[in-house]
PDB file of C-alpha atoms in Angstrom:
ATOM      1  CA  UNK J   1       0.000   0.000   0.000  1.00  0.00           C
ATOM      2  CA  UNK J   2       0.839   3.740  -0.577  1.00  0.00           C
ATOM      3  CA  UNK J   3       0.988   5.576   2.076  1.00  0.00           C
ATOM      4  CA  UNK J   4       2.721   9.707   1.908  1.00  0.00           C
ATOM      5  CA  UNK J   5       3.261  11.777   5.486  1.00  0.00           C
ATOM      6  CA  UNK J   6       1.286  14.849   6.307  1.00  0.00           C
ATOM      7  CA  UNK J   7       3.765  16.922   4.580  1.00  0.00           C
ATOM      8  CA  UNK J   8       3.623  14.838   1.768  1.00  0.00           C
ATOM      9  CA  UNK J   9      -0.405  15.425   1.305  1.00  0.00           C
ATOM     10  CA  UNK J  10       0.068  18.588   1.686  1.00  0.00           C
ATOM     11  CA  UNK J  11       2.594  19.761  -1.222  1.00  0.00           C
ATOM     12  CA  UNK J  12       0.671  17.493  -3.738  1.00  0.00           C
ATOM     13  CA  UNK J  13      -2.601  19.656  -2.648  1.00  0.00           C
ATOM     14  CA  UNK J  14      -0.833  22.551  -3.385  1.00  0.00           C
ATOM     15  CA  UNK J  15       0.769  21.554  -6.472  1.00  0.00           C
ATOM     16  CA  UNK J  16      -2.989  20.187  -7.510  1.00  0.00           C
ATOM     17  CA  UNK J  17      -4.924  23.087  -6.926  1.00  0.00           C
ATOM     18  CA  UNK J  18      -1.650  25.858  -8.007  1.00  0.00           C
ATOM     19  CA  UNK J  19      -3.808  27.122 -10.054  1.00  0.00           C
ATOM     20  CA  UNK J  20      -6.896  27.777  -7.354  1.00  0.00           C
ATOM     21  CA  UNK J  21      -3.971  28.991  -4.950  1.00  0.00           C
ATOM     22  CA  UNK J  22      -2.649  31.882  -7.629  1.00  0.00           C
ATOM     23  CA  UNK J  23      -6.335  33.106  -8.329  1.00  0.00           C
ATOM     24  CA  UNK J  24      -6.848  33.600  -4.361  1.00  0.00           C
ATOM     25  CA  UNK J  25      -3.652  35.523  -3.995  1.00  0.00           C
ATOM     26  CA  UNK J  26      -4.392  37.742  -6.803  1.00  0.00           C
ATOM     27  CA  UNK J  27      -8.092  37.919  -5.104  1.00  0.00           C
ATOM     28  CA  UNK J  28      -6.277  39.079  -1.729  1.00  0.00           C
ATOM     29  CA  UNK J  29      -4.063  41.114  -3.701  1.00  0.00           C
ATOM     30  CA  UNK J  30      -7.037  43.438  -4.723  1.00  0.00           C
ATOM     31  CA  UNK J  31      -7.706  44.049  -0.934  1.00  0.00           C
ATOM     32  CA  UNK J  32      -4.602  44.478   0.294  1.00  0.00           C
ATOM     33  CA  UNK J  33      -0.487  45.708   0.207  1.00  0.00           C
ATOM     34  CA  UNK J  34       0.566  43.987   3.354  1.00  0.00           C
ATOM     35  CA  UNK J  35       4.112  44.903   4.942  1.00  0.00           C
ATOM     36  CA  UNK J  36       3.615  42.435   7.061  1.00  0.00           C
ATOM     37  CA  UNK J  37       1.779  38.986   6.464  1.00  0.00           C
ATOM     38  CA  UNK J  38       1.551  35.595   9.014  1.00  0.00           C
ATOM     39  CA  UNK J  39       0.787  32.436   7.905  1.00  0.00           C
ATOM     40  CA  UNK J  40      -1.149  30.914  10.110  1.00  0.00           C
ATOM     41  CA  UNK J  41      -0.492  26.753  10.266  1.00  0.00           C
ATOM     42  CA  UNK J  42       1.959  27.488   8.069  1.00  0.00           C
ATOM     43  CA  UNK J  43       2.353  23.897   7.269  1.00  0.00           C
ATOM     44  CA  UNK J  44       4.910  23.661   4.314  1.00  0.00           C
ATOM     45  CA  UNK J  45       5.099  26.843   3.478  1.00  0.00           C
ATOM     46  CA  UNK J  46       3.006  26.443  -0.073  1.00  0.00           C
ATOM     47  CA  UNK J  47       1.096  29.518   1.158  1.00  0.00           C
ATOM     48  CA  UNK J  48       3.833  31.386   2.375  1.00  0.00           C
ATOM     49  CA  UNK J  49       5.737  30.870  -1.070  1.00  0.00           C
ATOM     50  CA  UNK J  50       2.813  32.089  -2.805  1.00  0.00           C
ATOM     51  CA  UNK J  51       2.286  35.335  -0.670  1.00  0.00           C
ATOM     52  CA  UNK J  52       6.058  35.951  -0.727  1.00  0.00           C
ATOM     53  CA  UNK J  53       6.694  35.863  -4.771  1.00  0.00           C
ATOM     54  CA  UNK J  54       3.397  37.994  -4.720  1.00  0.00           C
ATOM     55  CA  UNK J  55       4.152  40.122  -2.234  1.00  0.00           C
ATOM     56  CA  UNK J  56       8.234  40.880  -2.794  1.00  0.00           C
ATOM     57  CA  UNK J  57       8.715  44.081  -0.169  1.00  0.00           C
ATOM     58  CA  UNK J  58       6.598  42.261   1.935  1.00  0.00           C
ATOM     59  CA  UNK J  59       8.165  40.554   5.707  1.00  0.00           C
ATOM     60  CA  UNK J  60       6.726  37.220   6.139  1.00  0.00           C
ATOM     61  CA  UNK J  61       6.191  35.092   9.389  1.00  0.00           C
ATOM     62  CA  UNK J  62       5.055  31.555   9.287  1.00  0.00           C
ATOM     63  CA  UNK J  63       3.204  30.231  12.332  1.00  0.00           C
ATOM     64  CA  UNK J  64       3.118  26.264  13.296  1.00  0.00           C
ATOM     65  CA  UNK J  65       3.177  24.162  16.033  1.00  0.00           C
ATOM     66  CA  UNK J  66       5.224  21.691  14.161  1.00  0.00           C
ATOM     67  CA  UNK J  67       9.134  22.387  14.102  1.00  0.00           C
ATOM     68  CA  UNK J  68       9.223  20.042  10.809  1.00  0.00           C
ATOM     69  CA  UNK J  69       6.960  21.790   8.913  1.00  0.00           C
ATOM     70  CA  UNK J  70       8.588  25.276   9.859  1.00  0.00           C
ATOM     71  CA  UNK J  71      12.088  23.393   8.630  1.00  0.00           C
ATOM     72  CA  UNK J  72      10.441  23.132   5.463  1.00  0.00           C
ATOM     73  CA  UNK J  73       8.803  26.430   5.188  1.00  0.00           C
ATOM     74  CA  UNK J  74      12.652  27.133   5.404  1.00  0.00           C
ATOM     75  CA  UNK J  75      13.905  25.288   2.813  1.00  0.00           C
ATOM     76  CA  UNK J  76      11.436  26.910   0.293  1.00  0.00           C
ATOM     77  CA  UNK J  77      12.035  30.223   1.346  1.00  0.00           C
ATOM     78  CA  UNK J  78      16.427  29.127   0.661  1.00  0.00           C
ATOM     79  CA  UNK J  79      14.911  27.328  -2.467  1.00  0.00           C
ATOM     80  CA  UNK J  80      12.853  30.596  -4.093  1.00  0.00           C
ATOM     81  CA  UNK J  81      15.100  33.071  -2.472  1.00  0.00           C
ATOM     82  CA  UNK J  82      12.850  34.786   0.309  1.00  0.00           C
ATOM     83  CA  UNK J  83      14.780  33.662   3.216  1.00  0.00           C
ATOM     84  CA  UNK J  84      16.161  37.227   4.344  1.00  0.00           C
ATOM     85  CA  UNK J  85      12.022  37.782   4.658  1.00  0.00           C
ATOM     86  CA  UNK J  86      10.798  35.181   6.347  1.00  0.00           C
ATOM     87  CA  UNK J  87      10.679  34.447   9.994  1.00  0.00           C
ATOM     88  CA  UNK J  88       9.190  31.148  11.876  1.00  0.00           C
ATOM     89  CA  UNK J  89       7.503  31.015  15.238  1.00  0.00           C
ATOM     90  CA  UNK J  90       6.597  27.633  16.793  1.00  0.00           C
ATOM     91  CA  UNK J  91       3.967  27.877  18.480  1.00  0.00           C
ATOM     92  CA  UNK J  92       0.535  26.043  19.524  1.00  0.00           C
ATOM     93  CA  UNK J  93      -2.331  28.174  18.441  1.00  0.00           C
ATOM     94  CA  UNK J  94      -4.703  26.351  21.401  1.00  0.00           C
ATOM     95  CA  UNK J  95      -2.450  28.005  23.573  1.00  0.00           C
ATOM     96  CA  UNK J  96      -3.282  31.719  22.290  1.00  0.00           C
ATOM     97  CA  UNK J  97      -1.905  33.967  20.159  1.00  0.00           C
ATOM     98  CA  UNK J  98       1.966  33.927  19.760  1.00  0.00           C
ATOM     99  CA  UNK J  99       3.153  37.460  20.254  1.00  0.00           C
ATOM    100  CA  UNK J 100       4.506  38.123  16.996  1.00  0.00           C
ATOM    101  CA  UNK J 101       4.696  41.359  15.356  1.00  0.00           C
ATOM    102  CA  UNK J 102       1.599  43.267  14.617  1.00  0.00           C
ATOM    103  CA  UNK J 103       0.640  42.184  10.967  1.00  0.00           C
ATOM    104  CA  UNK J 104      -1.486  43.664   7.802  1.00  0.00           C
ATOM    105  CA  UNK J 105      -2.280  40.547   6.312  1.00  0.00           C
ATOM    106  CA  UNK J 106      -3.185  37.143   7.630  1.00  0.00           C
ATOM    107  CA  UNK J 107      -3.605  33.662   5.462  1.00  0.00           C
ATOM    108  CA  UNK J 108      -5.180  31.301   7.843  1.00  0.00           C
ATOM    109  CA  UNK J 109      -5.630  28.139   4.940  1.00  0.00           C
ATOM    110  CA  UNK J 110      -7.066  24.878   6.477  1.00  0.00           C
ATOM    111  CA  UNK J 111      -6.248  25.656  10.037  1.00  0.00           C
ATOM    112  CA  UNK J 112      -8.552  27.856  11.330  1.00  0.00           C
ATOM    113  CA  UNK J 113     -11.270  24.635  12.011  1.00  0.00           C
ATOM    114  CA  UNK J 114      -8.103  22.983  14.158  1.00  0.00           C
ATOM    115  CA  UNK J 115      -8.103  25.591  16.770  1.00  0.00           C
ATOM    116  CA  UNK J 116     -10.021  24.120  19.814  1.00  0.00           C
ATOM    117  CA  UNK J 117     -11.773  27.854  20.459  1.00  0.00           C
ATOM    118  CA  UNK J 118     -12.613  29.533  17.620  1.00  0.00           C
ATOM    119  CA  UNK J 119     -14.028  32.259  19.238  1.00  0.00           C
ATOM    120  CA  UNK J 120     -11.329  33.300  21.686  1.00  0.00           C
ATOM    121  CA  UNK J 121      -8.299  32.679  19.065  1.00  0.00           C
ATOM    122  CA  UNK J 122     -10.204  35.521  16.380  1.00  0.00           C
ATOM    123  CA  UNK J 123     -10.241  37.971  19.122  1.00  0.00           C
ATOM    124  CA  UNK J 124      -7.033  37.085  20.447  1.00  0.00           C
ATOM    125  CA  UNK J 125      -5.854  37.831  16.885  1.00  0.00           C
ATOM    126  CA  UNK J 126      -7.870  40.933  16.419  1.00  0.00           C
ATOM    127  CA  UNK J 127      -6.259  42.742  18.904  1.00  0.00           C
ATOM    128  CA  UNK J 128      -2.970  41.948  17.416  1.00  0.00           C
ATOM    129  CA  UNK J 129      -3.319  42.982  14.068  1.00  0.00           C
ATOM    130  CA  UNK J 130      -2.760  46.450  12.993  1.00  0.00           C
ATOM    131  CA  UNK J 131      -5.717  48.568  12.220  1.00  0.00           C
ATOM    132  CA  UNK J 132      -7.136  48.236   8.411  1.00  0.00           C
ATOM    133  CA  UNK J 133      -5.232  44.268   8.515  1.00  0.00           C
ATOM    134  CA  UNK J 134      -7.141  41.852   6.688  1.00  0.00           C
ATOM    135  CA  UNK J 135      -7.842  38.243   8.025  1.00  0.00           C
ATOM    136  CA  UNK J 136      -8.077  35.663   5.180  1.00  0.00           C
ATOM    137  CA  UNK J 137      -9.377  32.114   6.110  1.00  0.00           C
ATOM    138  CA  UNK J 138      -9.889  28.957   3.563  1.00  0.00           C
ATOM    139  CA  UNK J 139     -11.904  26.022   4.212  1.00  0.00           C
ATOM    140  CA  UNK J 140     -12.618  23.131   2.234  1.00  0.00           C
ATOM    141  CA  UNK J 141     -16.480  21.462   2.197  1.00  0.00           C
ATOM    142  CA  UNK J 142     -14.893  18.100   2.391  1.00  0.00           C
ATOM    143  CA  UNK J 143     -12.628  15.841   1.184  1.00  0.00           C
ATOM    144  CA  UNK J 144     -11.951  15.681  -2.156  1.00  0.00           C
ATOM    145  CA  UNK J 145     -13.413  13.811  -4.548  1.00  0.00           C
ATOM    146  CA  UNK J 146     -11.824  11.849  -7.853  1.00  0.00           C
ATOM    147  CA  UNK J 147     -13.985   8.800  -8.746  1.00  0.00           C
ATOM    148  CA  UNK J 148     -17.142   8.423 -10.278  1.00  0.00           C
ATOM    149  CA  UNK J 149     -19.876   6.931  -8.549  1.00  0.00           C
ATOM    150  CA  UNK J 150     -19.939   3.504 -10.240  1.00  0.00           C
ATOM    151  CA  UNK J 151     -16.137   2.776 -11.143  1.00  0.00           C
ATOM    152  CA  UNK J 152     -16.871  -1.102 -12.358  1.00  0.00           C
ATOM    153  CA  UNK J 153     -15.708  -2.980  -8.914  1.00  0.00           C
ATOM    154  CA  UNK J 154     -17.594  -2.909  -5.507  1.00  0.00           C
ATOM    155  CA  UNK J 155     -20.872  -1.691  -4.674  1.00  0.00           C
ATOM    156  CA  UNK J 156     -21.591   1.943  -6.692  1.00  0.00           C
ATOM    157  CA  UNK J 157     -21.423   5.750  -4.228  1.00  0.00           C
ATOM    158  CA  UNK J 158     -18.106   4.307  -2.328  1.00  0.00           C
ATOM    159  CA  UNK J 159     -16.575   8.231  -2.165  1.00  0.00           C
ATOM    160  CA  UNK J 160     -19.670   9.292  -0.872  1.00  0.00           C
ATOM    161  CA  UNK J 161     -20.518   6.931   1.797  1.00  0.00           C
ATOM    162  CA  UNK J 162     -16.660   7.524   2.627  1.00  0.00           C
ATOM    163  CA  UNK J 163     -17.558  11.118   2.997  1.00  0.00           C
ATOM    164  CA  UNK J 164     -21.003  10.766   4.838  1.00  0.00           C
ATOM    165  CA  UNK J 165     -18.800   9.014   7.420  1.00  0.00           C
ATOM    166  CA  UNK J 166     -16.206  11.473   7.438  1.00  0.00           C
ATOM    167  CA  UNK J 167     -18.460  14.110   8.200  1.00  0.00           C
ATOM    168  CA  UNK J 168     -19.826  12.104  11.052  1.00  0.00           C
ATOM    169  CA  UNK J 169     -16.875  11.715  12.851  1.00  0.00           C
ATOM    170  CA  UNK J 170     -15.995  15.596  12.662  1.00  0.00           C
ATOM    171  CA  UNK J 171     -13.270  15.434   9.318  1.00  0.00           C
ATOM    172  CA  UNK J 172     -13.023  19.568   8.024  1.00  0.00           C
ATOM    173  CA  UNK J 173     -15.637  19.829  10.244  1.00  0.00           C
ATOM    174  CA  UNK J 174     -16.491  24.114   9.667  1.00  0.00           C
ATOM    175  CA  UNK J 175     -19.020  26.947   9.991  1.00  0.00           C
ATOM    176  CA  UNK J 176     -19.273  29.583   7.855  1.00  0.00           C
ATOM    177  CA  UNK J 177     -17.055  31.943   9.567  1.00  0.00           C
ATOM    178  CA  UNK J 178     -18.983  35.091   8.915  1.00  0.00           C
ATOM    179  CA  UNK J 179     -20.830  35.284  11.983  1.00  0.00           C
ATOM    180  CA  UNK J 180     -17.748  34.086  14.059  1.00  0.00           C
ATOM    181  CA  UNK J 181     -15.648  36.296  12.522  1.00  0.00           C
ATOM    182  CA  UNK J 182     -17.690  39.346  12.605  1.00  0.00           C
ATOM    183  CA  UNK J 183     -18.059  39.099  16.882  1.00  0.00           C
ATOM    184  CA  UNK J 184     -14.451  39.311  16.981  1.00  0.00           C
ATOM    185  CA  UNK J 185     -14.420  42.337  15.679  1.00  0.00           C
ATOM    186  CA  UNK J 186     -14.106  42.090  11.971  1.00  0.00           C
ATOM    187  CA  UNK J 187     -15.808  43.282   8.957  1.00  0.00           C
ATOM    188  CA  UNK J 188     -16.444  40.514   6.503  1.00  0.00           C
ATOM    189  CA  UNK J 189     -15.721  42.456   3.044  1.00  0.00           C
ATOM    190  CA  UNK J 190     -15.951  39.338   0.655  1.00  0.00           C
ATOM    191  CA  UNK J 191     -16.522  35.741   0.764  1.00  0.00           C
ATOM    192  CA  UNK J 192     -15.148  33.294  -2.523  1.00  0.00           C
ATOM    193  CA  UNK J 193     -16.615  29.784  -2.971  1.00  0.00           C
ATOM    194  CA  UNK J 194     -15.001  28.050  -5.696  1.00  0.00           C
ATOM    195  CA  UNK J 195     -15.619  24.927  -7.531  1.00  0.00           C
ATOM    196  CA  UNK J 196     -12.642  22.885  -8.482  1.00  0.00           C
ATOM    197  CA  UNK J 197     -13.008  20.696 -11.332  1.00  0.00           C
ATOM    198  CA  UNK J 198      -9.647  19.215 -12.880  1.00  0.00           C
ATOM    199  CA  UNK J 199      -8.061  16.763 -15.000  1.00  0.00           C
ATOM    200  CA  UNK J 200      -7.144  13.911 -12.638  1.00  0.00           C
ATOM    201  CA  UNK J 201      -5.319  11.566 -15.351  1.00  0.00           C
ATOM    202  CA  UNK J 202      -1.861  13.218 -14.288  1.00  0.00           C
ATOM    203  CA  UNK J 203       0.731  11.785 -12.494  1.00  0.00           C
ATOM    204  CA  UNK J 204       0.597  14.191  -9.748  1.00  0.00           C
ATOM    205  CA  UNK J 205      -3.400  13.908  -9.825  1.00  0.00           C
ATOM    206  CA  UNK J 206      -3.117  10.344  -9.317  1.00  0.00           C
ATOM    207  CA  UNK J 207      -0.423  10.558  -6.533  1.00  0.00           C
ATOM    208  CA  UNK J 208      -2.646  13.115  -4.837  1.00  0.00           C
ATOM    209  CA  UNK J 209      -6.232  10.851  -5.358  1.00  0.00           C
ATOM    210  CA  UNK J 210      -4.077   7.466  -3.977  1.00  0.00           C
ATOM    211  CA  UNK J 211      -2.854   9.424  -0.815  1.00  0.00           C
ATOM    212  CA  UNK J 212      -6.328  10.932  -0.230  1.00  0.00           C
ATOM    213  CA  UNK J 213      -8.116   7.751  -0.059  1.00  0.00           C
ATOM    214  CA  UNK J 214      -4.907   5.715   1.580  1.00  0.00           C
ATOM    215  CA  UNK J 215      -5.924   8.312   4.009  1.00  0.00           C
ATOM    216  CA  UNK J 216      -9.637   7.529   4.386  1.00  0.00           C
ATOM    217  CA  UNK J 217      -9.270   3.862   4.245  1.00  0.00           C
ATOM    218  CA  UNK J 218      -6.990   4.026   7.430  1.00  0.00           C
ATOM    219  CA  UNK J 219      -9.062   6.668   9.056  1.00  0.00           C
ATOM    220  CA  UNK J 220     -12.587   5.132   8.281  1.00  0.00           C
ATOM    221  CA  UNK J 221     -11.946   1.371   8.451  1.00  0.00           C
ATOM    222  CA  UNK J 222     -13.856   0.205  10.940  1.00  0.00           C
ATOM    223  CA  UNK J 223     -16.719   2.264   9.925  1.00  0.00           C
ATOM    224  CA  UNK J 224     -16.905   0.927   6.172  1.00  0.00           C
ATOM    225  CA  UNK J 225     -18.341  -2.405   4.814  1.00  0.00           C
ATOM    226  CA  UNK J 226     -15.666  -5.153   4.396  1.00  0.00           C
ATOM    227  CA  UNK J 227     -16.938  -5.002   1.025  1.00  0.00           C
ATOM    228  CA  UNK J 228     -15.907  -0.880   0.556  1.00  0.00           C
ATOM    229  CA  UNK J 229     -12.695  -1.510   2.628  1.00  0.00           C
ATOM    230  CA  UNK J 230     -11.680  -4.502   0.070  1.00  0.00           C
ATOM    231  CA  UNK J 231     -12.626  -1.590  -2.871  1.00  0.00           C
ATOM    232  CA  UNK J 232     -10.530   0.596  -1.420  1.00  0.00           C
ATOM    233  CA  UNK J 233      -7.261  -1.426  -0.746  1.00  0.00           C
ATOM    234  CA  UNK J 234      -8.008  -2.534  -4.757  1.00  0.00           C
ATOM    235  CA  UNK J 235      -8.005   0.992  -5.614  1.00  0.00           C
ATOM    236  CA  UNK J 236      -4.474   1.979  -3.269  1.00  0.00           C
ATOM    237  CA  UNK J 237      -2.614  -0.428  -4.427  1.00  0.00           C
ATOM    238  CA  UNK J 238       0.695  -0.166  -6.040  1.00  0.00           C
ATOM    239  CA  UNK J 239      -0.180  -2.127  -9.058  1.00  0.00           C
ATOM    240  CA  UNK J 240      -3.387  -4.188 -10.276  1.00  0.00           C
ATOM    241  CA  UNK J 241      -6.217  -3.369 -12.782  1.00  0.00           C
ATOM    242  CA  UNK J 242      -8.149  -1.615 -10.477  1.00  0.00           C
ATOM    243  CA  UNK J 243      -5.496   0.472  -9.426  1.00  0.00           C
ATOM    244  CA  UNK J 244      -5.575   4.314  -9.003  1.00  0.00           C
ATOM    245  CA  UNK J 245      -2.541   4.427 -11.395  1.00  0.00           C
ATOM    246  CA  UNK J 246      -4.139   2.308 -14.108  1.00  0.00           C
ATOM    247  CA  UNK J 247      -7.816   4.509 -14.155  1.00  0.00           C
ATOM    248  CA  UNK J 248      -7.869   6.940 -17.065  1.00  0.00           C
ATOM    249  CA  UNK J 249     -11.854   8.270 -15.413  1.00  0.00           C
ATOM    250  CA  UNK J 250     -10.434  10.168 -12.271  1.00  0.00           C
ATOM    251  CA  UNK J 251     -11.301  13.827 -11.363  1.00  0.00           C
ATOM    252  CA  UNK J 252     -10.126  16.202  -8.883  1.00  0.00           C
ATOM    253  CA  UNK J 253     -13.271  17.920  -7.098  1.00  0.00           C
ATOM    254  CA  UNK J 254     -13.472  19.957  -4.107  1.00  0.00           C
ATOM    255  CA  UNK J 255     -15.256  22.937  -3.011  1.00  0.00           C
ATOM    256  CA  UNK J 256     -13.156  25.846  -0.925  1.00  0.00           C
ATOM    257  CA  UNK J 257     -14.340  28.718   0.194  1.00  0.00           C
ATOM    258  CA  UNK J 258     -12.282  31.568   1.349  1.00  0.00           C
ATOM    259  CA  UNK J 259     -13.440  34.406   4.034  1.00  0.00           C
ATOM    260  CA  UNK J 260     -12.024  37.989   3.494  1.00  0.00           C
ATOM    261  CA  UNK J 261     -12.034  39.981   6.526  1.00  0.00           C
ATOM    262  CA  UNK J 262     -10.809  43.873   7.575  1.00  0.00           C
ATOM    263  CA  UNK J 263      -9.889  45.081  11.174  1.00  0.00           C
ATOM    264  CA  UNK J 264     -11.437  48.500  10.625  1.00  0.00           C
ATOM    265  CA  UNK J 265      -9.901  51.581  11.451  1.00  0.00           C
ATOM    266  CA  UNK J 266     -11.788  52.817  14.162  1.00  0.00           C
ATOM    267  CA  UNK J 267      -9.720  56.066  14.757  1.00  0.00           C
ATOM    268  CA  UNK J 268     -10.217  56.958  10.900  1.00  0.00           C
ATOM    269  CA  UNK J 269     -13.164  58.958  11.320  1.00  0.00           C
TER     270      UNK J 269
END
């Protein structure tokens, strides 16, 4: 079986959906001239690298709780030359907000739903942020999605029973931030949902589909049918006729929404 780390799952999302991530910077990019940005759950630095080559006079400071990610956020920034304007701060987000310098831009992408309080992290971070800052938070609906619903083995809707589950047990689990962000403080200017819809007969596409549903298979298995598990292992493994690699009918589909959100400037009236 196929199995990639964390990190792993998430470059190929990034390098998947490059194309999602470049329109949302240029979205943020109308809004906003940041001299300062955090990346918050920084992760592997795909969004940092993306706000940094869009952003050059801009300082960057990538936030995690995990000192391997922030090792890679590093490399990139040595790889793609942005490592005299980047800083990384360790820290555990559950724990409040690390006191880092007072920003004009934060990219909170697929970390916001991790933080045990919600509520008490966006005001933590409100009062941090310089007046006129804008807050930008990405969610995905669900996991993604790459098969049809009969795909000639098993019993037909596998992806979405997969996904009914997930949801169950609390996977991406989100609300629409609006409300939540607007008691912190903010003003919610904009909010972007996007449908992806992509070629999934790449190698990358593939890579990305196999790791996905590696990952629900180990996460779900005792909740799924013996006869979806044995469909699934068919569909992960390395080689066969059923095999992710061998399937010329695979998609990549997601929804993502993205939340664009100003500290106003109270004083400028």
């Amino acid at each position: 079986m196929h199995d990639e780390s964390p990190a792993d799952l998430l470059d190929l999302d990034a390098e998947v959906h490059l194309g999602y991530l470049e329109g949302l910077v240029e979205w943020i990019a109308d809004r906003s001239t940041p001299r300062v940005i955090v990346d918050v759950g920084a992760g592997t630095g795909t969004g940092t690298r993306a706000l940094a080559e869009r952003f050059p006079e801009a300082e960057l400071i990538a936030v995690d709780r995990s000192p391997q990610m922030l090792a890679r956020v590093r490399d990139i920034a040595g790889q793609y030359g942005f490592q005299d304007r980047v800083d990384t701060v360790e820290a555990d987000l559950d724990a409040g907000w690390p006191a880092v310098e007072s920003a004009d831009l934060v990219w909170a992408a697929l970390s916001l739903h991790h933080v045990r309080d919600p509520a008490v992290f966006l005001q933590q971070l409100h009062a941090s942020l310089n007046p006129g800052a804008l807050l930008v938070v990405v969610e995905m609906e669900s996991q993604p999605r790459f098969l049809p619903d009969d795909i000639g083995i098993g019993t037909p809707g596998l992806e979405a029973r997969a996904h009914t589950l997930a949801a169950e047990r609390g996977w991406n689990n989100h609300p629409d931030w609006s409300d939540d962000l607007e008691r912190a403080g903010f003003d919610v200017e904009a909010v972007r949902r996007t449908e992806i819809d992509l070629d999934g007969n790449t190698t990358t596409a593939r890579t990305y589909a196999r790791t996905v549903l590696s990952k629900l298979r180990k996460g779900l298995g005792n909740g799924l049918s013996a006869d979806d598990l044995d469909t699934l292992n068919r569909l992960c493994a390395d080689h066969g006729p059923d095999s992710l690699p061998t399937r010329t009918d695979l998609r990549v589909r997601s929804n993502r929404t993205a939340w664009a959100a100003r500290k106003l400037d109270r004083g400028a009236n």
